[in-house]
Amino acid sequence: MTTVPAPPIRIGKTAVGALSMLAVATGALESVVTPTLPLLQRELDMSPAEGALLSIVLLVTGALVTPIAGRLGDRYGGKRILIRLMTVVCAGGLVSALAPNLQVLLLGQVLQGAMVGALPLSFILVRKHLPAAESKVAIGVVSGLFVGGGMAGTLSAGPVAEGLSRHWMFALPTIAVIGATLLVNRLMPDDPPGRPDDAGVDWPGLLLLSAALVTLMLALALAPDIIGSQPLMLLALVVVLAALVTGWTAVERRAASPMVDLGLLARPAVWKSCVLTFVICAGTAVAVHLVPQLFAVSADDYGFGAGATEIGFFLLPGAVVASLAGPLSGIGARRFGARAVVCTGGAVMTAALFALAAAHSEVWHLVVGKAMIALANGLCVTALVTGTATAVDPGDTGIATGLVLVTRVIGFAVGVQISGAILTAGTPSGSDVPAESAFVTGFVVAGAVTALSLLVARTLSKGVEE
């Protein structure tokens, strides 16, 4: 006699609220290193190379864990994997908070990198327990609050580290993550496994993907310093990266149960979302890096001479807008479709980047421009994740959204490194202040690339329907 599975339990606002709290807390914990990197370098006596390593290690592990978490969530159940993943994140946060030296802090950051996989697992739970229309809004809320949490962490990390200590900078958001994880465990109903575990974990693909991501991040981190002095080293890294990607592709094609389904990636709804997410996040990262740097340039030159507290205040409107963009995007995607939201967001970001290139002589120019870019990023990324999540089979939700979120992480890393390279190249010899033209170049390059993405966005709806 065949047993008919029970219908999924419909979740209420409290369960979605618990996922939202977890998104805010993990977003804050993810973002505390970047604004306090100079302080960490001083206190832990780090070299610039070690500082670069610290700034990217979470991104590397996050980009690796995300597709794995999505695949395991699809296979074994989203809640089961989410709670285990957040246990690792909480351990990493506590290790980072107690770290006496760089080595222990790096270990904590490696463990914290697992947090990036929490989003696709949250999407699995929302998709299983809510109707399609409501799940779009819920995914938008969770995505937007993750972005808002990241901005909140960026704003608060400096004051906490300076007023209390660097230890509390990690401890406070970790405590919030622990509390939110307990709430999710209590309020979120269990979801049944989506598929049997016939083939196990694709360890060869996992190792090759790990090596490829580490090589990519290492090349991006070292490129500004070695492109002129040691071009052969950079070329060697590119060759190694190409070999690893080729090997990984061959392994995934032959794997019985690949961690990254290349067939799924080849679907227009998925690969177009990945391309657009990469471009949008790279453009956003340029502004995220350049705007605070421009605020900090001395008023005797062409900047404003702002300190850490002032910069945080100037960025506050962007944080507020970023937290609202996700829910707005979910509502817009449900009413007008993902393509309309992405095209609108891309157009707003393009206009804002070109406007910053033309006008950045007043504080309000940068404040408004940065807020518009934060709005556009939230609209685009949330619509792309939402569209991807609802365009694939429910059993593929985790891995499909995981692919999009991996490209988000890589896009941010690439954008930051590109903007850093532009500022380095635009700094006159003997000076530590970049020329104003370097900022203009960065904004123009980001605006031009974002504008080209609109060509892909125009075909997005067709890809989703297919």
CSV table of C-alpha atoms in Angstrom, one decimal:
chain,number,residue,atom,x,y,z
A,1,MET,CA,0.0,0.0,0.0
A,2,THR,CA,1.4,3.3,-1.0
A,3,THR,CA,1.7,6.0,1.7
A,4,VAL,CA,0.6,9.4,0.6
A,5,PRO,CA,2.9,12.1,2.1
A,6,ALA,CA,1.2,14.6,4.4
A,7,PRO,CA,0.8,18.1,2.9
A,8,PRO,CA,3.3,20.6,4.2
A,9,ILE,CA,2.5,22.6,7.2
A,10,ARG,CA,1.7,26.2,6.4
A,11,ILE,CA,3.9,28.6,8.4
A,12,GLY,CA,2.8,31.9,9.8
A,13,LYS,CA,4.4,35.3,10.3
A,14,THR,CA,6.2,34.2,13.4
A,15,ALA,CA,8.2,31.6,11.6
A,16,VAL,CA,9.0,33.9,8.7
A,17,GLY,CA,10.0,36.5,11.4
A,18,ALA,CA,12.4,34.1,13.0
A,19,LEU,CA,14.1,33.5,9.6
A,20,SER,CA,14.2,37.3,9.1
A,21,MET,CA,15.9,37.7,12.5
A,22,LEU,CA,18.4,35.1,11.5
A,23,ALA,CA,19.1,36.9,8.2
A,24,VAL,CA,19.7,40.2,10.1
A,25,ALA,CA,22.0,38.6,12.6
A,26,THR,CA,24.1,36.7,10.0
A,27,GLY,CA,24.3,39.7,7.7
A,28,ALA,CA,25.7,41.7,10.6
A,29,LEU,CA,28.2,39.1,11.6
A,30,GLU,CA,29.3,38.7,8.0
A,31,SER,CA,30.1,42.4,7.6
A,32,VAL,CA,32.1,43.3,10.7
A,33,VAL,CA,35.6,42.7,9.4
A,34,THR,CA,35.7,45.0,6.4
A,35,PRO,CA,35.2,48.4,8.1
A,36,THR,CA,37.5,47.5,11.0
A,37,LEU,CA,40.3,45.9,9.0
A,38,PRO,CA,42.8,48.7,9.8
A,39,LEU,CA,42.1,48.3,13.5
A,40,LEU,CA,42.5,44.5,13.3
A,41,GLN,CA,45.8,45.0,11.4
A,42,ARG,CA,47.1,47.3,14.2
A,43,GLU,CA,46.0,45.1,17.1
A,44,LEU,CA,47.1,41.8,15.6
A,45,ASP,CA,50.3,43.2,13.9
A,46,MET,CA,49.2,42.0,10.5
A,47,SER,CA,51.0,42.7,7.2
A,48,PRO,CA,48.9,44.0,4.3
A,49,ALA,CA,49.0,40.6,2.7
A,50,GLU,CA,47.7,39.0,5.9
A,51,GLY,CA,45.0,41.7,6.1
A,52,ALA,CA,43.9,40.8,2.5
A,53,LEU,CA,43.7,37.2,3.5
A,54,LEU,CA,41.5,37.9,6.4
A,55,SER,CA,39.2,40.1,4.3
A,56,ILE,CA,38.5,37.3,1.7
A,57,VAL,CA,38.6,34.0,3.7
A,58,LEU,CA,35.0,34.3,4.7
A,59,LEU,CA,34.0,35.0,1.1
A,60,VAL,CA,35.9,31.9,-0.1
A,61,THR,CA,34.3,29.5,2.4
A,62,GLY,CA,30.9,31.1,1.9
A,63,ALA,CA,31.1,30.7,-1.8
A,64,LEU,CA,32.0,27.1,-1.3
A,65,VAL,CA,29.5,26.2,1.3
A,66,THR,CA,26.5,27.9,-0.4
A,67,PRO,CA,25.9,25.4,-3.2
A,68,ILE,CA,26.7,22.5,-0.9
A,69,ALA,CA,24.2,23.7,1.7
A,70,GLY,CA,21.6,24.2,-1.0
A,71,ARG,CA,22.1,20.7,-2.4
A,72,LEU,CA,22.0,19.0,1.1
A,73,GLY,CA,18.9,21.1,2.0
A,74,ASP,CA,17.1,19.9,-1.1
A,75,ARG,CA,18.1,16.3,-0.3
A,76,TYR,CA,17.7,16.0,3.5
A,77,GLY,CA,15.4,18.9,4.4
A,78,GLY,CA,16.1,22.6,4.8
A,79,LYS,CA,15.5,23.0,8.5
A,80,ARG,CA,17.7,20.0,9.4
A,81,ILE,CA,20.7,21.4,7.5
A,82,LEU,CA,20.1,25.0,8.5
A,83,ILE,CA,20.3,24.3,12.2
A,84,ARG,CA,23.5,22.3,11.8
A,85,LEU,CA,25.0,24.9,9.6
A,86,MET,CA,24.2,27.7,12.1
A,87,THR,CA,25.8,25.6,14.9
A,88,VAL,CA,29.0,25.8,12.9
A,89,VAL,CA,28.5,29.6,12.4
A,90,CYS,CA,27.9,30.2,16.1
A,91,ALA,CA,31.1,28.3,16.9
A,92,GLY,CA,33.0,30.4,14.4
A,93,GLY,CA,31.7,33.6,15.9
A,94,LEU,CA,32.7,32.6,19.4
A,95,VAL,CA,36.2,31.6,18.1
A,96,SER,CA,36.6,34.9,16.4
A,97,ALA,CA,35.4,36.8,19.5
A,98,LEU,CA,37.9,35.0,21.7
A,99,ALA,CA,40.8,34.9,19.2
A,100,PRO,CA,44.1,36.0,20.7
A,101,ASN,CA,46.0,36.1,17.4
A,102,LEU,CA,45.6,36.1,13.6
A,103,GLN,CA,45.7,32.3,13.2
A,104,VAL,CA,42.8,31.7,15.6
A,105,LEU,CA,40.8,34.6,14.0
A,106,LEU,CA,41.3,33.0,10.6
A,107,LEU,CA,39.9,29.7,11.9
A,108,GLY,CA,36.9,31.6,13.2
A,109,GLN,CA,36.3,33.3,9.9
A,110,VAL,CA,36.5,30.0,8.1
A,111,LEU,CA,33.8,28.6,10.3
A,112,GLN,CA,31.7,31.8,10.0
A,113,GLY,CA,31.8,31.5,6.2
A,114,ALA,CA,29.2,28.7,6.5
A,115,MET,CA,26.6,31.5,7.2
A,116,VAL,CA,26.3,32.3,3.5
A,117,GLY,CA,24.6,29.0,3.0
A,118,ALA,CA,21.8,30.0,5.4
A,119,LEU,CA,19.9,32.0,2.7
A,120,PRO,CA,19.2,29.2,0.2
A,121,LEU,CA,18.2,27.0,3.1
A,122,SER,CA,15.8,29.7,4.3
A,123,PHE,CA,14.4,29.9,0.7
A,124,ILE,CA,13.8,26.1,0.7
A,125,LEU,CA,11.8,26.4,3.9
A,126,VAL,CA,9.7,29.3,2.6
A,127,ARG,CA,9.1,27.6,-0.7
A,128,LYS,CA,7.9,24.4,1.0
A,129,HIS,CA,5.6,26.0,3.5
A,130,LEU,CA,4.0,28.9,1.6
A,131,PRO,CA,2.1,29.3,-1.7
A,132,ALA,CA,4.1,30.6,-4.6
A,133,ALA,CA,2.8,34.2,-4.4
A,134,GLU,CA,3.4,34.5,-0.7
A,135,SER,CA,6.8,32.8,-0.9
A,136,LYS,CA,8.0,35.6,-3.3
A,137,VAL,CA,7.2,38.2,-0.7
A,138,ALA,CA,8.7,36.2,2.1
A,139,ILE,CA,11.9,35.5,0.2
A,140,GLY,CA,12.1,39.2,-0.5
A,141,VAL,CA,11.8,40.0,3.2
A,142,VAL,CA,14.5,37.6,4.2
A,143,SER,CA,16.9,38.7,1.4
A,144,GLY,CA,16.3,42.4,2.2
A,145,LEU,CA,16.9,42.0,5.9
A,146,PHE,CA,20.1,40.0,5.2
A,147,VAL,CA,21.3,43.0,3.2
A,148,GLY,CA,20.1,45.4,5.9
A,149,GLY,CA,21.9,43.3,8.6
A,150,GLY,CA,25.1,43.6,6.6
A,151,MET,CA,24.8,47.4,6.5
A,152,ALA,CA,24.0,47.5,10.2
A,153,GLY,CA,27.1,45.5,10.9
A,154,THR,CA,29.2,47.8,8.8
A,155,LEU,CA,27.9,50.8,10.6
A,156,SER,CA,28.2,49.4,14.1
A,157,ALA,CA,31.4,47.4,14.0
A,158,GLY,CA,33.7,50.4,14.2
A,159,PRO,CA,32.0,52.1,17.2
A,160,VAL,CA,31.8,48.7,19.1
A,161,ALA,CA,35.4,47.8,18.4
A,162,GLU,CA,36.6,51.3,19.5
A,163,GLY,CA,34.2,51.7,22.4
A,164,LEU,CA,34.4,48.2,23.8
A,165,SER,CA,36.9,45.9,22.0
A,166,ARG,CA,37.3,43.9,18.8
A,167,HIS,CA,36.2,40.9,20.8
A,168,TRP,CA,32.7,42.4,21.4
A,169,MET,CA,32.5,43.3,17.7
A,170,PHE,CA,32.2,39.5,17.0
A,171,ALA,CA,30.5,38.5,20.2
A,172,LEU,CA,27.4,40.7,20.0
A,173,PRO,CA,26.2,39.6,16.5
A,174,THR,CA,27.1,36.0,17.4
A,175,ILE,CA,24.8,36.2,20.5
A,176,ALA,CA,22.1,37.4,18.1
A,177,VAL,CA,22.7,34.5,15.7
A,178,ILE,CA,22.4,32.0,18.6
A,179,GLY,CA,19.1,33.5,19.7
A,180,ALA,CA,17.7,33.6,16.2
A,181,THR,CA,18.8,30.0,15.5
A,182,LEU,CA,17.0,28.8,18.7
A,183,LEU,CA,13.8,30.6,17.5
A,184,VAL,CA,14.0,29.1,14.1
A,185,ASN,CA,14.4,25.6,15.6
A,186,ARG,CA,11.4,26.1,17.8
A,187,LEU,CA,9.0,27.9,15.4
A,188,MET,CA,9.8,26.4,12.0
A,189,PRO,CA,8.1,23.0,11.3
A,190,ASP,CA,10.2,20.2,10.0
A,191,ASP,CA,10.3,19.7,6.3
A,192,PRO,CA,10.6,16.2,4.8
A,193,PRO,CA,13.7,15.2,2.8
A,194,GLY,CA,13.3,16.0,-0.9
A,195,ARG,CA,15.3,13.1,-2.4
A,196,PRO,CA,17.0,9.9,-1.2
A,197,ASP,CA,20.8,9.9,-0.5
A,198,ASP,CA,21.8,7.5,-3.2
A,199,ALA,CA,25.2,8.8,-4.3
A,200,GLY,CA,26.6,10.5,-1.3
A,201,VAL,CA,28.7,13.7,-1.4
A,202,ASP,CA,30.6,14.6,-4.5
A,203,TRP,CA,34.0,14.9,-2.7
A,204,PRO,CA,36.2,15.3,-5.9
A,205,GLY,CA,34.0,18.1,-7.2
A,206,LEU,CA,34.0,19.7,-3.7
A,207,LEU,CA,37.8,19.7,-3.5
A,208,LEU,CA,38.2,21.1,-7.0
A,209,LEU,CA,35.6,23.8,-6.5
A,210,SER,CA,37.4,24.7,-3.2
A,211,ALA,CA,40.7,25.0,-4.9
A,212,ALA,CA,39.3,27.0,-7.8
A,213,LEU,CA,37.6,29.5,-5.5
A,214,VAL,CA,40.7,29.9,-3.3
A,215,THR,CA,42.8,30.5,-6.5
A,216,LEU,CA,40.3,33.1,-7.8
A,217,MET,CA,40.2,35.0,-4.6
A,218,LEU,CA,44.0,34.9,-4.2
A,219,ALA,CA,44.4,36.2,-7.8
A,220,LEU,CA,42.0,39.0,-7.1
A,221,ALA,CA,43.7,40.0,-3.8
A,222,LEU,CA,47.2,39.9,-5.3
A,223,ALA,CA,46.5,41.4,-8.7
A,224,PRO,CA,46.9,45.1,-7.8
A,225,ASP,CA,50.3,44.5,-6.3
A,226,ILE,CA,51.9,42.0,-8.7
A,227,ILE,CA,50.4,43.0,-12.1
A,228,GLY,CA,53.3,45.4,-12.7
A,229,SER,CA,56.1,43.8,-10.8
A,230,GLN,CA,55.4,40.1,-11.1
A,231,PRO,CA,53.2,39.6,-14.1
A,232,LEU,CA,54.3,35.9,-14.6
A,233,MET,CA,53.0,35.1,-11.1
A,234,LEU,CA,49.6,36.5,-12.0
A,235,LEU,CA,49.7,34.6,-15.3
A,236,ALA,CA,50.5,31.4,-13.4
A,237,LEU,CA,47.5,31.9,-11.1
A,238,VAL,CA,45.2,32.4,-14.1
A,239,VAL,CA,46.5,29.2,-15.7
A,240,VAL,CA,46.0,27.3,-12.5
A,241,LEU,CA,42.5,28.7,-12.2
A,242,ALA,CA,41.6,27.7,-15.8
A,243,ALA,CA,43.0,24.2,-15.2
A,244,LEU,CA,41.0,23.8,-11.9
A,245,VAL,CA,37.8,25.0,-13.5
A,246,THR,CA,38.3,22.7,-16.5
A,247,GLY,CA,38.9,19.7,-14.2
A,248,TRP,CA,35.9,20.6,-12.0
A,249,THR,CA,33.6,20.9,-15.0
A,250,ALA,CA,34.8,17.4,-16.2
A,251,VAL,CA,34.2,15.9,-12.8
A,252,GLU,CA,30.8,17.4,-12.4
A,253,ARG,CA,29.7,16.2,-15.8
A,254,ARG,CA,30.5,12.6,-14.8
A,255,ALA,CA,29.4,12.7,-11.1
A,256,ALA,CA,26.4,10.6,-10.2
A,257,SER,CA,25.1,13.3,-7.8
A,258,PRO,CA,27.1,16.5,-8.5
A,259,MET,CA,27.2,19.2,-5.8
A,260,VAL,CA,26.6,21.8,-8.6
A,261,ASP,CA,24.2,20.6,-11.3
A,262,LEU,CA,25.7,21.9,-14.6
A,263,GLY,CA,22.5,21.0,-16.3
A,264,LEU,CA,20.6,23.2,-14.0
A,265,LEU,CA,23.1,26.0,-14.5
A,266,ALA,CA,22.6,25.7,-18.2
A,267,ARG,CA,18.9,26.6,-17.9
A,268,PRO,CA,18.3,30.2,-19.1
A,269,ALA,CA,16.4,31.1,-15.9
A,270,VAL,CA,19.5,30.2,-13.8
A,271,TRP,CA,22.5,31.3,-15.9
A,272,LYS,CA,20.9,34.6,-16.8
A,273,SER,CA,20.2,35.3,-13.1
A,274,CYS,CA,23.8,34.4,-12.3
A,275,VAL,CA,25.3,36.7,-14.9
A,276,LEU,CA,23.0,39.6,-13.9
A,277,THR,CA,23.7,39.0,-10.2
A,278,PHE,CA,27.5,39.1,-10.8
A,279,VAL,CA,27.4,42.3,-12.8
A,280,ILE,CA,25.0,44.1,-10.4
A,281,CYS,CA,27.0,43.1,-7.3
A,282,ALA,CA,30.3,44.1,-8.9
A,283,GLY,CA,28.9,47.5,-9.7
A,284,THR,CA,27.5,47.8,-6.2
A,285,ALA,CA,30.9,46.8,-4.7
A,286,VAL,CA,32.7,49.5,-6.6
A,287,ALA,CA,30.4,52.1,-4.9
A,288,VAL,CA,30.6,50.4,-1.5
A,289,HIS,CA,34.4,50.7,-1.7
A,290,LEU,CA,34.8,54.1,-3.3
A,291,VAL,CA,32.2,56.2,-1.5
A,292,PRO,CA,33.7,55.7,2.0
A,293,GLN,CA,37.2,56.3,0.6
A,294,LEU,CA,36.0,59.6,-1.0
A,295,PHE,CA,34.4,60.7,2.3
A,296,ALA,CA,37.7,60.1,4.1
A,297,VAL,CA,39.9,62.1,1.6
A,298,SER,CA,41.1,65.3,3.3
A,299,ALA,CA,39.1,68.4,2.8
A,300,ASP,CA,42.3,70.1,1.7
A,301,ASP,CA,42.3,68.0,-1.4
A,302,TYR,CA,38.9,67.3,-2.9
A,303,GLY,CA,37.2,65.1,-0.2
A,304,PHE,CA,35.5,65.8,3.1
A,305,GLY,CA,37.9,64.6,5.8
A,306,ALA,CA,35.2,62.5,7.5
A,307,GLY,CA,36.1,60.2,10.4
A,308,ALA,CA,34.6,56.7,11.1
A,309,THR,CA,31.6,58.0,13.0
A,310,GLU,CA,30.8,60.6,10.3
A,311,ILE,CA,31.1,58.0,7.5
A,312,GLY,CA,28.8,55.7,9.4
A,313,PHE,CA,26.2,58.5,9.7
A,314,PHE,CA,26.5,59.3,6.0
A,315,LEU,CA,26.0,55.7,5.0
A,316,LEU,CA,22.9,55.3,7.3
A,317,PRO,CA,20.4,56.2,4.6
A,318,GLY,CA,21.8,53.5,2.4
A,319,ALA,CA,21.4,51.0,5.1
A,320,VAL,CA,17.8,51.9,5.6
A,321,VAL,CA,17.0,51.8,1.9
A,322,ALA,CA,18.8,48.4,1.6
A,323,SER,CA,16.6,46.9,4.3
A,324,LEU,CA,13.5,48.0,2.5
A,325,ALA,CA,14.5,47.0,-1.0
A,326,GLY,CA,14.1,43.3,-0.5
A,327,PRO,CA,10.4,43.4,0.5
A,328,LEU,CA,9.7,46.0,-2.2
A,329,SER,CA,11.3,43.7,-4.8
A,330,GLY,CA,9.3,40.7,-3.7
A,331,ILE,CA,6.1,42.6,-4.0
A,332,GLY,CA,7.1,44.1,-7.4
A,333,ALA,CA,8.2,40.7,-8.7
A,334,ARG,CA,4.8,39.2,-7.8
A,335,ARG,CA,2.9,42.1,-9.4
A,336,PHE,CA,5.0,43.0,-12.4
A,337,GLY,CA,7.4,40.1,-12.9
A,338,ALA,CA,11.1,39.7,-12.2
A,339,ARG,CA,12.2,41.3,-15.5
A,340,ALA,CA,10.5,44.6,-14.8
A,341,VAL,CA,12.1,44.8,-11.3
A,342,VAL,CA,15.6,43.9,-12.6
A,343,CYS,CA,15.4,46.4,-15.5
A,344,THR,CA,14.2,49.1,-13.1
A,345,GLY,CA,16.9,48.4,-10.6
A,346,GLY,CA,19.6,48.2,-13.3
A,347,ALA,CA,18.5,51.5,-14.8
A,348,VAL,CA,18.6,53.2,-11.4
A,349,MET,CA,22.0,51.9,-10.6
A,350,THR,CA,23.4,52.9,-13.9
A,351,ALA,CA,22.1,56.4,-13.5
A,352,ALA,CA,23.4,56.7,-10.0
A,353,LEU,CA,26.9,55.6,-10.9
A,354,PHE,CA,27.2,58.0,-13.8
A,355,ALA,CA,25.7,60.8,-11.6
A,356,LEU,CA,28.4,60.1,-8.9
A,357,ALA,CA,31.1,60.3,-11.6
A,358,ALA,CA,29.8,63.7,-12.7
A,359,ALA,CA,28.9,65.2,-9.3
A,360,HIS,CA,30.6,64.3,-6.0
A,361,SER,CA,31.6,67.6,-4.6
A,362,GLU,CA,28.9,67.7,-1.9
A,363,VAL,CA,28.1,65.3,0.9
A,364,TRP,CA,24.5,64.9,-0.2
A,365,HIS,CA,25.7,63.9,-3.7
A,366,LEU,CA,27.4,60.8,-2.2
A,367,VAL,CA,24.7,60.1,0.3
A,368,VAL,CA,21.9,60.1,-2.3
A,369,GLY,CA,24.0,58.2,-4.8
A,370,LYS,CA,24.9,55.5,-2.4
A,371,ALA,CA,21.3,55.1,-1.2
A,372,MET,CA,20.1,54.8,-4.8
A,373,ILE,CA,22.7,52.1,-5.5
A,374,ALA,CA,21.7,50.2,-2.3
A,375,LEU,CA,18.1,50.4,-3.4
A,376,ALA,CA,18.9,49.2,-6.9
A,377,ASN,CA,21.1,46.3,-5.7
A,378,GLY,CA,18.4,45.1,-3.3
A,379,LEU,CA,15.7,45.3,-6.0
A,380,CYS,CA,17.8,43.4,-8.5
A,381,VAL,CA,19.3,40.7,-6.4
A,382,THR,CA,16.1,39.9,-4.6
A,383,ALA,CA,14.1,39.7,-7.8
A,384,LEU,CA,16.7,37.5,-9.4
A,385,VAL,CA,16.8,35.1,-6.4
A,386,THR,CA,13.0,35.1,-6.2
A,387,GLY,CA,12.6,34.5,-9.9
A,388,THR,CA,15.1,31.7,-9.9
A,389,ALA,CA,13.6,30.1,-6.8
A,390,THR,CA,10.2,29.9,-8.4
A,391,ALA,CA,11.4,29.0,-11.9
A,392,VAL,CA,12.8,25.6,-10.9
A,393,ASP,CA,11.3,22.5,-9.4
A,394,PRO,CA,10.8,22.8,-5.6
A,395,GLY,CA,13.4,20.1,-5.1
A,396,ASP,CA,16.1,22.2,-6.8
A,397,THR,CA,15.3,25.5,-5.0
A,398,GLY,CA,18.3,25.3,-2.7
A,399,ILE,CA,20.9,24.6,-5.3
A,400,ALA,CA,19.5,27.0,-7.8
A,401,THR,CA,19.4,29.9,-5.4
A,402,GLY,CA,22.7,28.8,-4.0
A,403,LEU,CA,24.3,29.3,-7.5
A,404,VAL,CA,22.9,32.9,-7.6
A,405,LEU,CA,24.2,33.7,-4.2
A,406,VAL,CA,27.6,32.3,-5.0
A,407,THR,CA,27.8,34.7,-7.9
A,408,ARG,CA,26.7,37.5,-5.6
A,409,VAL,CA,29.7,36.8,-3.3
A,410,ILE,CA,32.2,36.6,-6.2
A,411,GLY,CA,30.7,39.7,-7.8
A,412,PHE,CA,31.3,41.7,-4.7
A,413,ALA,CA,34.9,40.4,-4.4
A,414,VAL,CA,35.6,41.3,-8.0
A,415,GLY,CA,34.1,44.7,-7.7
A,416,VAL,CA,36.1,45.6,-4.6
A,417,GLN,CA,39.4,44.4,-6.1
A,418,ILE,CA,38.7,46.3,-9.3
A,419,SER,CA,38.0,49.5,-7.5
A,420,GLY,CA,41.1,49.0,-5.3
A,421,ALA,CA,43.2,48.5,-8.4
A,422,ILE,CA,41.8,51.7,-10.0
A,423,LEU,CA,42.6,53.7,-6.9
A,424,THR,CA,46.1,52.2,-6.6
A,425,ALA,CA,46.8,53.0,-10.3
A,426,GLY,CA,45.5,56.5,-9.8
A,427,THR,CA,47.7,57.4,-6.8
A,428,PRO,CA,50.6,59.6,-7.7
A,429,SER,CA,54.1,58.5,-6.8
A,430,GLY,CA,55.0,59.6,-3.3
A,431,SER,CA,51.4,60.3,-2.3
A,432,ASP,CA,48.9,58.3,-0.4
A,433,VAL,CA,45.9,60.2,-1.8
A,434,PRO,CA,44.5,58.9,-5.1
A,435,ALA,CA,43.8,61.5,-7.8
A,436,GLU,CA,40.2,62.6,-8.1
A,437,SER,CA,40.1,61.2,-11.6
A,438,ALA,CA,40.6,57.7,-10.2
A,439,PHE,CA,37.2,57.9,-8.5
A,440,VAL,CA,35.6,59.2,-11.6
A,441,THR,CA,37.1,56.3,-13.6
A,442,GLY,CA,35.8,53.8,-11.1
A,443,PHE,CA,32.2,55.1,-11.2
A,444,VAL,CA,32.2,55.3,-15.0
A,445,VAL,CA,33.5,51.8,-15.4
A,446,ALA,CA,30.9,50.4,-13.0
A,447,GLY,CA,28.2,52.4,-14.7
A,448,ALA,CA,29.1,51.2,-18.1
A,449,VAL,CA,29.2,47.5,-17.1
A,450,THR,CA,25.8,47.9,-15.3
A,451,ALA,CA,24.3,49.5,-18.4
A,452,LEU,CA,25.4,46.5,-20.5
A,453,SER,CA,23.6,44.2,-18.1
A,454,LEU,CA,20.3,45.6,-19.2
A,455,LEU,CA,20.7,43.8,-22.5
A,456,VAL,CA,20.6,40.5,-20.6
A,457,ALA,CA,17.8,41.7,-18.3
A,458,ARG,CA,15.5,42.3,-21.3
A,459,THR,CA,15.6,38.6,-22.1
A,460,LEU,CA,15.1,37.4,-18.5
A,461,SER,CA,11.4,36.7,-18.6
A,462,LYS,CA,11.8,34.6,-21.8
A,463,GLY,CA,14.5,32.5,-20.1
A,464,VAL,CA,12.3,32.0,-17.0
A,465,GLU,CA,9.3,30.8,-19.1
A,466,GLU,CA,11.5,28.4,-20.9
